[in-house]
Amino acid sequence: MNENILIIGGYGTVGGVISKHLSGLFPHKIVVAGINYNKAQKLAKEFIKSFFNF
């Protein structure tokens, strides 16, 4: 797969689950977008934690 995957609303309740699942299937191809900066930060920290097992 050469294209990126854009998930709008990707750090809400359902979007977060979808984002995490797809990031495991397509590493470095997921772009998550939405309007809530705090939720975006929280999801980014969760991704970092899960990828690096902190």
mmCIF file of N, CA, C and O in Angstrom:
data_model
loop_
_atom_site.group_PDB
_atom_site.id
_atom_site.type_symbol
_atom_site.label_atom_id
_atom_site.label_comp_id
_atom_site.label_asym_id
_atom_site.label_seq_id
_atom_site.Cartn_x
_atom_site.Cartn_y
_atom_site.Cartn_z
ATOM 1 N N MET A 1 0.857 -1.182 0.000
ATOM 2 C CA MET A 1 0.000 0.000 0.000
ATOM 3 C C MET A 1 0.895 1.235 0.000
ATOM 4 O O MET A 1 1.708 1.413 0.892
ATOM 5 N N ASN A 2 0.722 2.096 -0.973
ATOM 6 C CA ASN A 2 1.541 3.299 -1.092
ATOM 7 C C ASN A 2 0.866 4.541 -0.536
ATOM 8 O O ASN A 2 1.528 5.532 -0.282
ATOM 9 N N GLU A 3 -0.433 4.507 -0.363
ATOM 10 C CA GLU A 3 -1.166 5.673 0.102
ATOM 11 C C GLU A 3 -1.271 5.698 1.623
ATOM 12 O O GLU A 3 -1.154 4.681 2.283
ATOM 13 N N ASN A 4 -1.505 6.890 2.150
ATOM 14 C CA ASN A 4 -1.789 7.035 3.577
ATOM 15 C C ASN A 4 -3.272 6.877 3.819
ATOM 16 O O ASN A 4 -4.082 7.004 2.900
ATOM 17 N N ILE A 5 -3.643 6.603 5.056
ATOM 18 C CA ILE A 5 -5.037 6.457 5.455
ATOM 19 C C ILE A 5 -5.372 7.611 6.389
ATOM 20 O O ILE A 5 -4.746 7.760 7.433
ATOM 21 N N LEU A 6 -6.353 8.434 6.009
ATOM 22 C CA LEU A 6 -6.799 9.554 6.831
ATOM 23 C C LEU A 6 -8.025 9.125 7.618
ATOM 24 O O LEU A 6 -9.017 8.677 7.044
ATOM 25 N N ILE A 7 -7.945 9.284 8.944
ATOM 26 C CA ILE A 7 -9.081 8.963 9.807
ATOM 27 C C ILE A 7 -9.529 10.268 10.458
ATOM 28 O O ILE A 7 -8.836 10.810 11.323
ATOM 29 N N ILE A 8 -10.662 10.769 10.014
ATOM 30 C CA ILE A 8 -11.217 12.011 10.561
ATOM 31 C C ILE A 8 -12.036 11.637 11.797
ATOM 32 O O ILE A 8 -12.866 10.739 11.750
ATOM 33 N N GLY A 9 -11.785 12.338 12.905
ATOM 34 C CA GLY A 9 -12.422 11.966 14.164
ATOM 35 C C GLY A 9 -11.752 10.747 14.766
ATOM 36 O O GLY A 9 -12.343 10.001 15.533
ATOM 37 N N GLY A 10 -10.484 10.566 14.409
ATOM 38 C CA GLY A 10 -9.760 9.358 14.762
ATOM 39 C C GLY A 10 -9.293 9.242 16.193
ATOM 40 O O GLY A 10 -8.664 8.267 16.541
ATOM 41 N N TYR A 11 -9.582 10.228 17.035
ATOM 42 C CA TYR A 11 -9.210 10.081 18.434
ATOM 43 C C TYR A 11 -10.394 10.189 19.368
ATOM 44 O O TYR A 11 -10.245 10.360 20.569
ATOM 45 N N GLY A 12 -11.568 10.012 18.813
ATOM 46 C CA GLY A 12 -12.767 9.872 19.632
ATOM 47 C C GLY A 12 -12.861 8.426 20.118
ATOM 48 O O GLY A 12 -11.924 7.639 19.965
ATOM 49 N N THR A 13 -13.973 8.060 20.667
ATOM 50 C CA THR A 13 -14.135 6.716 21.226
ATOM 51 C C THR A 13 -13.994 5.635 20.155
ATOM 52 O O THR A 13 -13.148 4.746 20.262
ATOM 53 N N VAL A 14 -14.792 5.711 19.122
ATOM 54 C CA VAL A 14 -14.752 4.698 18.059
ATOM 55 C C VAL A 14 -13.542 4.917 17.156
ATOM 56 O O VAL A 14 -12.824 3.976 16.817
ATOM 57 N N GLY A 15 -13.296 6.165 16.794
ATOM 58 C CA GLY A 15 -12.166 6.472 15.923
ATOM 59 C C GLY A 15 -10.830 6.070 16.523
ATOM 60 O O GLY A 15 -9.923 5.641 15.807
ATOM 61 N N GLY A 16 -10.699 6.189 17.840
ATOM 62 C CA GLY A 16 -9.468 5.789 18.513
ATOM 63 C C GLY A 16 -9.199 4.302 18.383
ATOM 64 O O GLY A 16 -8.075 3.875 18.138
ATOM 65 N N VAL A 17 -10.248 3.509 18.523
ATOM 66 C CA VAL A 17 -10.115 2.057 18.382
ATOM 67 C C VAL A 17 -9.725 1.713 16.944
ATOM 68 O O VAL A 17 -8.822 0.899 16.706
ATOM 69 N N ILE A 18 -10.368 2.358 15.995
ATOM 70 C CA ILE A 18 -10.063 2.121 14.578
ATOM 71 C C ILE A 18 -8.632 2.548 14.266
ATOM 72 O O ILE A 18 -7.889 1.829 13.587
ATOM 73 N N SER A 19 -8.234 3.711 14.765
ATOM 74 C CA SER A 19 -6.873 4.207 14.532
ATOM 75 C C SER A 19 -5.826 3.248 15.070
ATOM 76 O O SER A 19 -4.836 2.950 14.399
ATOM 77 N N LYS A 20 -6.034 2.768 16.287
ATOM 78 C CA LYS A 20 -5.074 1.841 16.895
ATOM 79 C C LYS A 20 -4.995 0.540 16.109
ATOM 80 O O LYS A 20 -3.912 0.004 15.874
ATOM 81 N N HIS A 21 -6.139 0.042 15.708
ATOM 82 C CA HIS A 21 -6.164 -1.219 14.954
ATOM 83 C C HIS A 21 -5.450 -1.065 13.613
ATOM 84 O O HIS A 21 -4.599 -1.887 13.261
ATOM 85 N N LEU A 22 -5.790 -0.018 12.882
ATOM 86 C CA LEU A 22 -5.182 0.173 11.571
ATOM 87 C C LEU A 22 -3.696 0.505 11.651
ATOM 88 O O LEU A 22 -2.928 0.131 10.764
ATOM 89 N N SER A 23 -3.284 1.171 12.729
ATOM 90 C CA SER A 23 -1.863 1.491 12.856
ATOM 91 C C SER A 23 -1.029 0.225 13.037
ATOM 92 O O SER A 23 0.131 0.187 12.645
ATOM 93 N N GLY A 24 -1.626 -0.801 13.609
ATOM 94 C CA GLY A 24 -0.934 -2.084 13.720
ATOM 95 C C GLY A 24 -0.828 -2.795 12.382
ATOM 96 O O GLY A 24 0.151 -3.469 12.095
ATOM 97 N N LEU A 25 -1.841 -2.622 11.546
ATOM 98 C CA LEU A 25 -1.850 -3.262 10.230
ATOM 99 C C LEU A 25 -1.034 -2.493 9.195
ATOM 100 O O LEU A 25 -0.432 -3.087 8.298
ATOM 101 N N PHE A 26 -1.063 -1.158 9.308
ATOM 102 C CA PHE A 26 -0.395 -0.296 8.326
ATOM 103 C C PHE A 26 0.495 0.726 9.037
ATOM 104 O O PHE A 26 0.181 1.912 9.078
ATOM 105 N N PRO A 27 1.602 0.284 9.622
ATOM 106 C CA PRO A 27 2.471 1.229 10.348
ATOM 107 C C PRO A 27 2.967 2.344 9.427
ATOM 108 O O PRO A 27 3.257 2.102 8.254
ATOM 109 N N HIS A 28 3.042 3.532 9.941
ATOM 110 C CA HIS A 28 3.541 4.724 9.233
ATOM 111 C C HIS A 28 2.631 5.165 8.091
ATOM 112 O O HIS A 28 3.055 5.930 7.236
ATOM 113 N N LYS A 29 1.394 4.684 8.044
ATOM 114 C CA LYS A 29 0.470 5.062 6.972
ATOM 115 C C LYS A 29 -0.785 5.764 7.490
ATOM 116 O O LYS A 29 -1.614 6.191 6.721
ATOM 117 N N ILE A 30 -0.936 5.866 8.805
ATOM 118 C CA ILE A 30 -2.157 6.399 9.397
ATOM 119 C C ILE A 30 -1.987 7.882 9.730
ATOM 120 O O ILE A 30 -1.019 8.277 10.365
ATOM 121 N N VAL A 31 -2.948 8.691 9.282
ATOM 122 C CA VAL A 31 -3.012 10.107 9.630
ATOM 123 C C VAL A 31 -4.332 10.314 10.360
ATOM 124 O O VAL A 31 -5.396 10.023 9.818
ATOM 125 N N VAL A 32 -4.249 10.771 11.604
ATOM 126 C CA VAL A 32 -5.441 10.950 12.432
ATOM 127 C C VAL A 32 -5.751 12.444 12.518
ATOM 128 O O VAL A 32 -4.862 13.247 12.795
ATOM 129 N N ALA A 33 -7.013 12.808 12.279
ATOM 130 C CA ALA A 33 -7.408 14.215 12.297
ATOM 131 C C ALA A 33 -8.680 14.396 13.110
ATOM 132 O O ALA A 33 -9.460 13.474 13.283
ATOM 133 N N GLY A 34 -8.857 15.614 13.615
ATOM 134 C CA GLY A 34 -10.042 15.951 14.380
ATOM 135 C C GLY A 34 -9.937 17.369 14.900
ATOM 136 O O GLY A 34 -9.012 18.100 14.537
ATOM 137 N N ILE A 35 -10.859 17.773 15.771
ATOM 138 C CA ILE A 35 -10.880 19.166 16.221
ATOM 139 C C ILE A 35 -10.437 19.360 17.669
ATOM 140 O O ILE A 35 -10.216 20.476 18.095
ATOM 141 N N ASN A 36 -10.262 18.278 18.425
ATOM 142 C CA ASN A 36 -9.933 18.413 19.840
ATOM 143 C C ASN A 36 -8.449 18.135 20.077
ATOM 144 O O ASN A 36 -7.996 16.988 20.055
ATOM 145 N N TYR A 37 -7.686 19.195 20.331
ATOM 146 C CA TYR A 37 -6.238 19.081 20.507
ATOM 147 C C TYR A 37 -5.870 18.202 21.695
ATOM 148 O O TYR A 37 -4.944 17.399 21.613
ATOM 149 N N ASN A 38 -6.596 18.307 22.791
ATOM 150 C CA ASN A 38 -6.287 17.515 23.985
ATOM 151 C C ASN A 38 -6.464 16.024 23.734
ATOM 152 O O ASN A 38 -5.656 15.209 24.182
ATOM 153 N N LYS A 39 -7.528 15.652 23.013
ATOM 154 C CA LYS A 39 -7.731 14.242 22.681
ATOM 155 C C LYS A 39 -6.641 13.745 21.733
ATOM 156 O O LYS A 39 -6.193 12.602 21.835
ATOM 157 N N ALA A 40 -6.199 14.618 20.835
ATOM 158 C CA ALA A 40 -5.128 14.240 19.910
ATOM 159 C C ALA A 40 -3.835 13.964 20.668
ATOM 160 O O ALA A 40 -3.141 12.974 20.403
ATOM 161 N N GLN A 41 -3.518 14.821 21.628
ATOM 162 C CA GLN A 41 -2.323 14.619 22.442
ATOM 163 C C GLN A 41 -2.401 13.321 23.229
ATOM 164 O O GLN A 41 -1.428 12.571 23.311
ATOM 165 N N LYS A 42 -3.560 13.056 23.807
ATOM 166 C CA LYS A 42 -3.748 11.846 24.597
ATOM 167 C C LYS A 42 -3.559 10.596 23.729
ATOM 168 O O LYS A 42 -2.856 9.656 24.128
ATOM 169 N N LEU A 43 -4.134 10.594 22.532
ATOM 170 C CA LEU A 43 -3.991 9.447 21.637
ATOM 171 C C LEU A 43 -2.542 9.282 21.204
ATOM 172 O O LEU A 43 -2.022 8.165 21.162
ATOM 173 N N ALA A 44 -1.862 10.378 20.905
ATOM 174 C CA ALA A 44 -0.450 10.305 20.500
ATOM 175 C C ALA A 44 0.389 9.679 21.603
ATOM 176 O O ALA A 44 1.252 8.833 21.338
ATOM 177 N N LYS A 45 0.128 10.061 22.849
ATOM 178 C CA LYS A 45 0.869 9.481 23.974
ATOM 179 C C LYS A 45 0.579 7.988 24.113
ATOM 180 O O LYS A 45 1.473 7.194 24.403
ATOM 181 N N GLU A 46 -0.671 7.599 23.882
ATOM 182 C CA GLU A 46 -1.030 6.180 23.949
ATOM 183 C C GLU A 46 -0.329 5.395 22.851
ATOM 184 O O GLU A 46 0.137 4.275 23.077
ATOM 185 N N PHE A 47 -0.251 5.977 21.645
ATOM 186 C CA PHE A 47 0.441 5.311 20.539
ATOM 187 C C PHE A 47 1.918 5.128 20.870
ATOM 188 O O PHE A 47 2.477 4.063 20.672
ATOM 189 N N ILE A 48 2.533 6.169 21.391
ATOM 190 C CA ILE A 48 3.951 6.097 21.739
ATOM 191 C C ILE A 48 4.170 5.025 22.801
ATOM 192 O O ILE A 48 5.091 4.203 22.701
ATOM 193 N N LYS A 49 3.292 5.017 23.782
ATOM 194 C CA LYS A 49 3.387 4.037 24.870
ATOM 195 C C LYS A 49 3.266 2.604 24.319
ATOM 196 O O LYS A 49 4.037 1.727 24.689
ATOM 197 N N SER A 50 2.319 2.376 23.417
ATOM 198 C CA SER A 50 2.101 1.025 22.920
ATOM 199 C C SER A 50 3.205 0.586 21.942
ATOM 200 O O SER A 50 3.579 -0.575 21.921
ATOM 201 N N PHE A 51 3.749 1.514 21.176
ATOM 202 C CA PHE A 51 4.794 1.139 20.217
ATOM 203 C C PHE A 51 6.122 0.876 20.895
ATOM 204 O O PHE A 51 6.888 0.043 20.470
ATOM 205 N N PHE A 52 6.420 1.628 21.961
ATOM 206 C CA PHE A 52 7.702 1.490 22.610
ATOM 207 C C PHE A 52 7.608 0.763 23.955
ATOM 208 O O PHE A 52 8.603 0.638 24.662
ATOM 209 N N ASN A 53 6.414 0.279 24.299
ATOM 210 C CA ASN A 53 6.184 -0.497 25.516
ATOM 211 C C ASN A 53 6.699 0.203 26.788
ATOM 212 O O ASN A 53 7.364 -0.406 27.619
ATOM 213 N N PHE A 54 6.374 1.478 26.954
ATOM 214 C CA PHE A 54 6.752 2.220 28.156
ATOM 215 C C PHE A 54 5.785 1.913 29.268
ATOM 216 O O PHE A 54 4.662 1.758 29.131
#
